[in-house]
Structures are given as structure tokens and as C-alpha cells.
XYZ file of C-alpha atoms in Angstrom:
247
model
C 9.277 134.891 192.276
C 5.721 133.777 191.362
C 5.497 131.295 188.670
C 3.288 133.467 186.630
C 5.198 136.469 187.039
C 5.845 138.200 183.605
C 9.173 139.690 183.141
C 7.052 143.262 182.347
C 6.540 142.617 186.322
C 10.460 141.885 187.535
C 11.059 145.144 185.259
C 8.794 147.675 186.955
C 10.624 146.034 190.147
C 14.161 146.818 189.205
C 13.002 150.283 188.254
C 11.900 150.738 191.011
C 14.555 150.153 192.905
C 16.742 152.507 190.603
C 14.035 155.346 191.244
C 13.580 155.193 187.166
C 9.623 155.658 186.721
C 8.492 154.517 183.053
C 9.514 157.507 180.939
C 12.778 157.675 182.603
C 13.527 154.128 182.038
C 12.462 154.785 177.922
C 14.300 157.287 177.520
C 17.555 155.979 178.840
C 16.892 152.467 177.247
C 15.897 154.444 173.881
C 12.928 152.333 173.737
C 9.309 153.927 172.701
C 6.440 154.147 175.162
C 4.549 151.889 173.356
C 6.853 148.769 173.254
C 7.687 149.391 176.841
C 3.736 149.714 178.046
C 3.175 146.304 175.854
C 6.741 145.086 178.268
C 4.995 145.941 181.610
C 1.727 144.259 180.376
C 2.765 140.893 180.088
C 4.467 141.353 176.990
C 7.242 139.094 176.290
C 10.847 140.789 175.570
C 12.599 140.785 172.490
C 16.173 140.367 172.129
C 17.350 143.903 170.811
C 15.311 145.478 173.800
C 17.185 143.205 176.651
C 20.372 144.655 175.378
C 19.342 148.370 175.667
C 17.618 148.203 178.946
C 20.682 145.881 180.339
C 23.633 148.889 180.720
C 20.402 151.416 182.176
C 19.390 149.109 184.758
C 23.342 148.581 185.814
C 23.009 144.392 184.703
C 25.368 142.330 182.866
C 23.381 141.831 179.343
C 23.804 138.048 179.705
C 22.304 138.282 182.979
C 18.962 140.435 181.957
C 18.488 137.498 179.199
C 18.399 135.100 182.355
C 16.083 137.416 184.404
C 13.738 137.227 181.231
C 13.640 133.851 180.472
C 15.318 134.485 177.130
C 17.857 132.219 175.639
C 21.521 133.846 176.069
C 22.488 134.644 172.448
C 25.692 133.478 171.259
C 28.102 136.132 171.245
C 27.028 136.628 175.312
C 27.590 133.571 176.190
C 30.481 132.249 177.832
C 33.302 131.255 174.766
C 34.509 128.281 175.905
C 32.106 126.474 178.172
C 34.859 123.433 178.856
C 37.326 125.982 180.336
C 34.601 126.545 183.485
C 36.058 123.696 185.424
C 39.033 125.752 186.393
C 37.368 128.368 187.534
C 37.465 127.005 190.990
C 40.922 126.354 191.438
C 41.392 129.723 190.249
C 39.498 131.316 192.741
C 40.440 128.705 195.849
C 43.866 130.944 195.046
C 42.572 134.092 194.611
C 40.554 134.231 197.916
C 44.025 134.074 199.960
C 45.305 136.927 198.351
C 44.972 140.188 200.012
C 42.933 142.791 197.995
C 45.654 144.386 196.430
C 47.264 140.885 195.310
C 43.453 140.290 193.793
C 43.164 143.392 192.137
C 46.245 142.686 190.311
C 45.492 139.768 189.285
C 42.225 140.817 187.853
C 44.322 143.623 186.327
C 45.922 140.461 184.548
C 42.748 138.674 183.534
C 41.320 142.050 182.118
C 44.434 142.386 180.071
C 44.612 139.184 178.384
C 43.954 138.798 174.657
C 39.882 137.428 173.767
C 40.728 134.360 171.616
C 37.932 132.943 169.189
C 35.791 130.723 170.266
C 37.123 126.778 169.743
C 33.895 125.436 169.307
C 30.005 126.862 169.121
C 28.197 127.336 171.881
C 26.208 123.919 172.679
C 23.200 123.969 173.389
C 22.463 123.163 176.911
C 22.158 119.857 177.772
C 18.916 118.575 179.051
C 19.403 118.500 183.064
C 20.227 121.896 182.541
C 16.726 123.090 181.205
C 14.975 124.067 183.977
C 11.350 124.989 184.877
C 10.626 128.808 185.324
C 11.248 129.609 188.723
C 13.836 131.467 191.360
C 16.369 128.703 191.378
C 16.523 128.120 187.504
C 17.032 131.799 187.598
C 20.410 131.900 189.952
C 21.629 128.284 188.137
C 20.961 129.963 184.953
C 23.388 133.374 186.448
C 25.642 130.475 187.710
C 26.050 129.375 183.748
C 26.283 132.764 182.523
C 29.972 132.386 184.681
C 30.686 129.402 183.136
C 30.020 126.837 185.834
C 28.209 123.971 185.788
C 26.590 121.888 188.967
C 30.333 120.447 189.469
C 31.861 123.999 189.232
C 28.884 125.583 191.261
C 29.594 122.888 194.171
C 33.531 123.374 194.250
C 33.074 127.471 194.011
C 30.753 127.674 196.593
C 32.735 126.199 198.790
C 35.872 127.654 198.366
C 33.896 131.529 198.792
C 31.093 130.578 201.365
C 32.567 127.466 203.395
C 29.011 125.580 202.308
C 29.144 122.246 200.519
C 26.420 120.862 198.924
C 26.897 118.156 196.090
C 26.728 119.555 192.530
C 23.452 117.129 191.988
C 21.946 119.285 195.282
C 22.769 122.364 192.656
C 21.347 120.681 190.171
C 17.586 120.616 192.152
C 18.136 123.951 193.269
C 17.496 124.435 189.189
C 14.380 122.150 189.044
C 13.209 123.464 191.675
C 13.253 120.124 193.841
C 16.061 121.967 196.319
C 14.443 125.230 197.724
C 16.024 128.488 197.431
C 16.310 129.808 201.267
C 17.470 132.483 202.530
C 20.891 131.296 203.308
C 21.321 130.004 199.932
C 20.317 133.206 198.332
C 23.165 134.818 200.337
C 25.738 132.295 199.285
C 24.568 133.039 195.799
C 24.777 136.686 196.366
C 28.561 136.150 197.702
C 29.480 134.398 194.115
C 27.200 136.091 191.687
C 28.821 139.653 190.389
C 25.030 141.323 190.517
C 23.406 143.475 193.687
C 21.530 141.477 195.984
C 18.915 143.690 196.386
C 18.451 142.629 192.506
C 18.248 139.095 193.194
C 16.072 139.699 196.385
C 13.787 141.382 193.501
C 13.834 138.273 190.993
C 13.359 135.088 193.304
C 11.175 137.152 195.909
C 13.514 135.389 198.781
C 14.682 137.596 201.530
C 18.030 137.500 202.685
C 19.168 136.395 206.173
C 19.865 139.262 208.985
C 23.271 139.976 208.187
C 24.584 138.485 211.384
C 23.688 134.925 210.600
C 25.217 135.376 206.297
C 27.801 133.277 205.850
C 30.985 135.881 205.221
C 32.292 136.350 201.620
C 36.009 135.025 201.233
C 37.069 138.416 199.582
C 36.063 141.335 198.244
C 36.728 141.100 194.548
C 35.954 137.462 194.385
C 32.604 137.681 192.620
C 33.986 140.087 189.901
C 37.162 138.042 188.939
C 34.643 135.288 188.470
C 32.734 137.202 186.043
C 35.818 138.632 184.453
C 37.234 134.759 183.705
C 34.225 133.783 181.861
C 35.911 134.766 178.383
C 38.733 132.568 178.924
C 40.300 129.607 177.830
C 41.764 127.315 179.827
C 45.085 127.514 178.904
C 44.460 130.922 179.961
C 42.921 130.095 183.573
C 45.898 127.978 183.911
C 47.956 131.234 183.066
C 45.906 133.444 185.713
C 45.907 130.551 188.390
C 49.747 129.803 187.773
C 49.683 133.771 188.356
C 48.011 133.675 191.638
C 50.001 131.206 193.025
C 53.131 133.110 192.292
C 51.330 136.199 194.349
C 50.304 133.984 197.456
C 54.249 132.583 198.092
């Protein structure tokens, strides 16, 4: 993804790749010509426009925010940003399931109750504001899960078999750690969103599908985006859960 890439650009991209040509895409998104035209332009994006276009181009609202550069609003971010750090013991037990055992349990994660938030969203801390560029776009996805460089390390390695330490993460945000190919894959393996989409955004191919690393299960990447909601006395609950199913 070129650095001065407008979002207008990575729009007419996705489109594309949806066969939606302009007017299509207004209609659908209920957006006039005009305000779309001034999109694809350079224009930048305005809140209330990310959320219609989002659920027309098939993307998780949070994650068209990210794609634009926009600051996730509140009420899509995740509600309780300390409960992240079990999302990787929850999913080191959900990959040994067999799909039925992981369909059930996201069944159970689906089912249980949204609580209010505990605290407000913080803002995000300073190592965590990244320079525009294809790696601040997949940490910035990575957040929108809940995980943080520590989380992002220990998940990775429980789907993809690849360890890197979270600080490695952390440059793959700055831009100091290169996004390759192979990393763009593992990435693709934990991030609920096409990879022909994120092929489209960071402008990185992906490897020939011989040499990418295999997914641990199908349904992996989903339950991940499903947890991001919960608390951690529920991820406890789901984990505890999972555990029961693998015995």
C-alpha cells in the first residue's frame, strides 16, 4: 500500500473486486454521487459513510475504520480491552477441537449475554500509534480483535506454528518489521476478513499456496472475532467450555 494512497483509492479497489462500479456501490451504500466522487478523489471519509459502505462491501465496520485510517469509534470497539489476553488460551483449545466441537462452541460464545462496558475505551497508548502504512493497517485489524503485541505473538502461534516476539509485532506496526508475504498469510489465517481484501490494502502478494503455512482450523479466525465482546470472566467461561469438549 503506497504511503500516499488515499482511502478514495483502496475503495475503488475493493469495488472492484466485488464487480460494484460507482453507481452500484452508491446505491447500495445509500450514499449520493457527489460525496462518493469527492471519496474517490482524495477525499477523506467521514464516519457515518464508513458505516454504510462497511455491510455493502462484506467488512466488519470496525475493520473499514482501520482500512481508512479513521479512529474506531467507541461503541465498535472492543468492550473490554483487558479481557484480550485470554484470547489465546482460548483459541490454543479451540484449534484441537474438531469442526463440529468448534462450531458449538462458537454457538456458545454467540449466545452469551453483551455486558456493559467496565471501563471506557482508552485511548491507545503511544507504541500503539503507528505511521500510515500496510503493517499499521493489519496491527490495527489485530486490535480491532482485542489483542495486543503480547496477544498477537501467543495467537499466532498457536494458529500458524510462527513465533515472533510481541516487540517483532510491535515493528511490524511502525513499519521497522516488513510485511512479507508469509506474514501476510499468517495474518490472513487469524484475521476474520478475505485475503484477497488484505492483498488489496497492503499491496503484498501472498505466497503460492504450497509454501502458506496451514491454518489450525477452519472456524478459528471467526471465533476470534466473535470473542471480542467479551469479558473475561466470560473467556474463562468459553475456554473452561472448550476444555470440557476436547476430554
Amino acid at each position: 500500500m503506497a504511503e500516499e494512497e488515499s482511502f478514495g483509492v483502496l475503495l475503488g479497489r475493493l469495488a472492484k473486486r466485488r464487480q460494484l462500479d460507482l453507481d452500484a456501490l452508491a446505491r447500495s451504500a445509500d450514499v449520493g454521487g457527489p460525496e462518493l466522487k469527492n471519496l474517490l478523489r482524495g477525499g477523506g471519509p467521514s464516519p457515518p459513510l464508513l458505516r454504510r459502505l462497511a455491510p455493502v462491501l462484506g467488512l466488519h465496520t470496525a475493520d473499514l475504520f482501520v482500512i481508512a485510517s479513521v479512529a474506531v469509534p467507541y461503541d465498535l470497539a472492543p468492550a473490554h480491552p483487558t479481557a484480550g489476553s485470554w484470547v489465546p488460551g482460548l483459541v490454543r483449545n479451540a484449534v484441537g477441537l474438531p469442526p463440529d466441537g468448534r462450531n458449538f462452541l462458537r454457538g456458545f460464545v454467540r449466545s452469551l449475554p453483551r455486558k456493559a462496558r467496565e471501563l471506557p475505551v482508552p485511548t491507545s497508548p503511544a507504541f500503539e500509534r503507528y505511521p500510515h502504512g500496510p503493517g499499521a493497517v493489519l496491527m490495527g485489524l489485530a486490535r480491532n480483535r482485542n489483542l495486543g503485541w503480547v496477544a498477537v505473538a501467543k495467537t499466532f502461534l498457536v494458529v500458524t506454528g510462527r513465533y515472533w516476539s510481541a516487540a517483532t509485532y510491535g515493528g511490524v506496526g511502525r513499519g521497522t518489521t516488513p510485511v512479507t508475504a508469509e506474514l501476510l498469510a499468517d495474518f490472513c489465517a487469524v484475521l476474520d476478513v478475505p485475503s484477497e481484501d488484505l492483498v488489496t490494502v497492503t499491496g503484498v502478494a501472498l505466497p503460492e499456496a504450497s509454501s502458506r503455512a496451514k491454518p489450525a482450523g477452519e472456524g478459528v479466525a471467526e471465533l476470534i472475532w466473535d470473542v471480542r465482546h467479551l469479558t473475561c470472566s466470560q473467556l474463562q467461561e468459553a475456554r473452561n467450555l472448550a476444555e470440557s469438549i476436547r476430554r
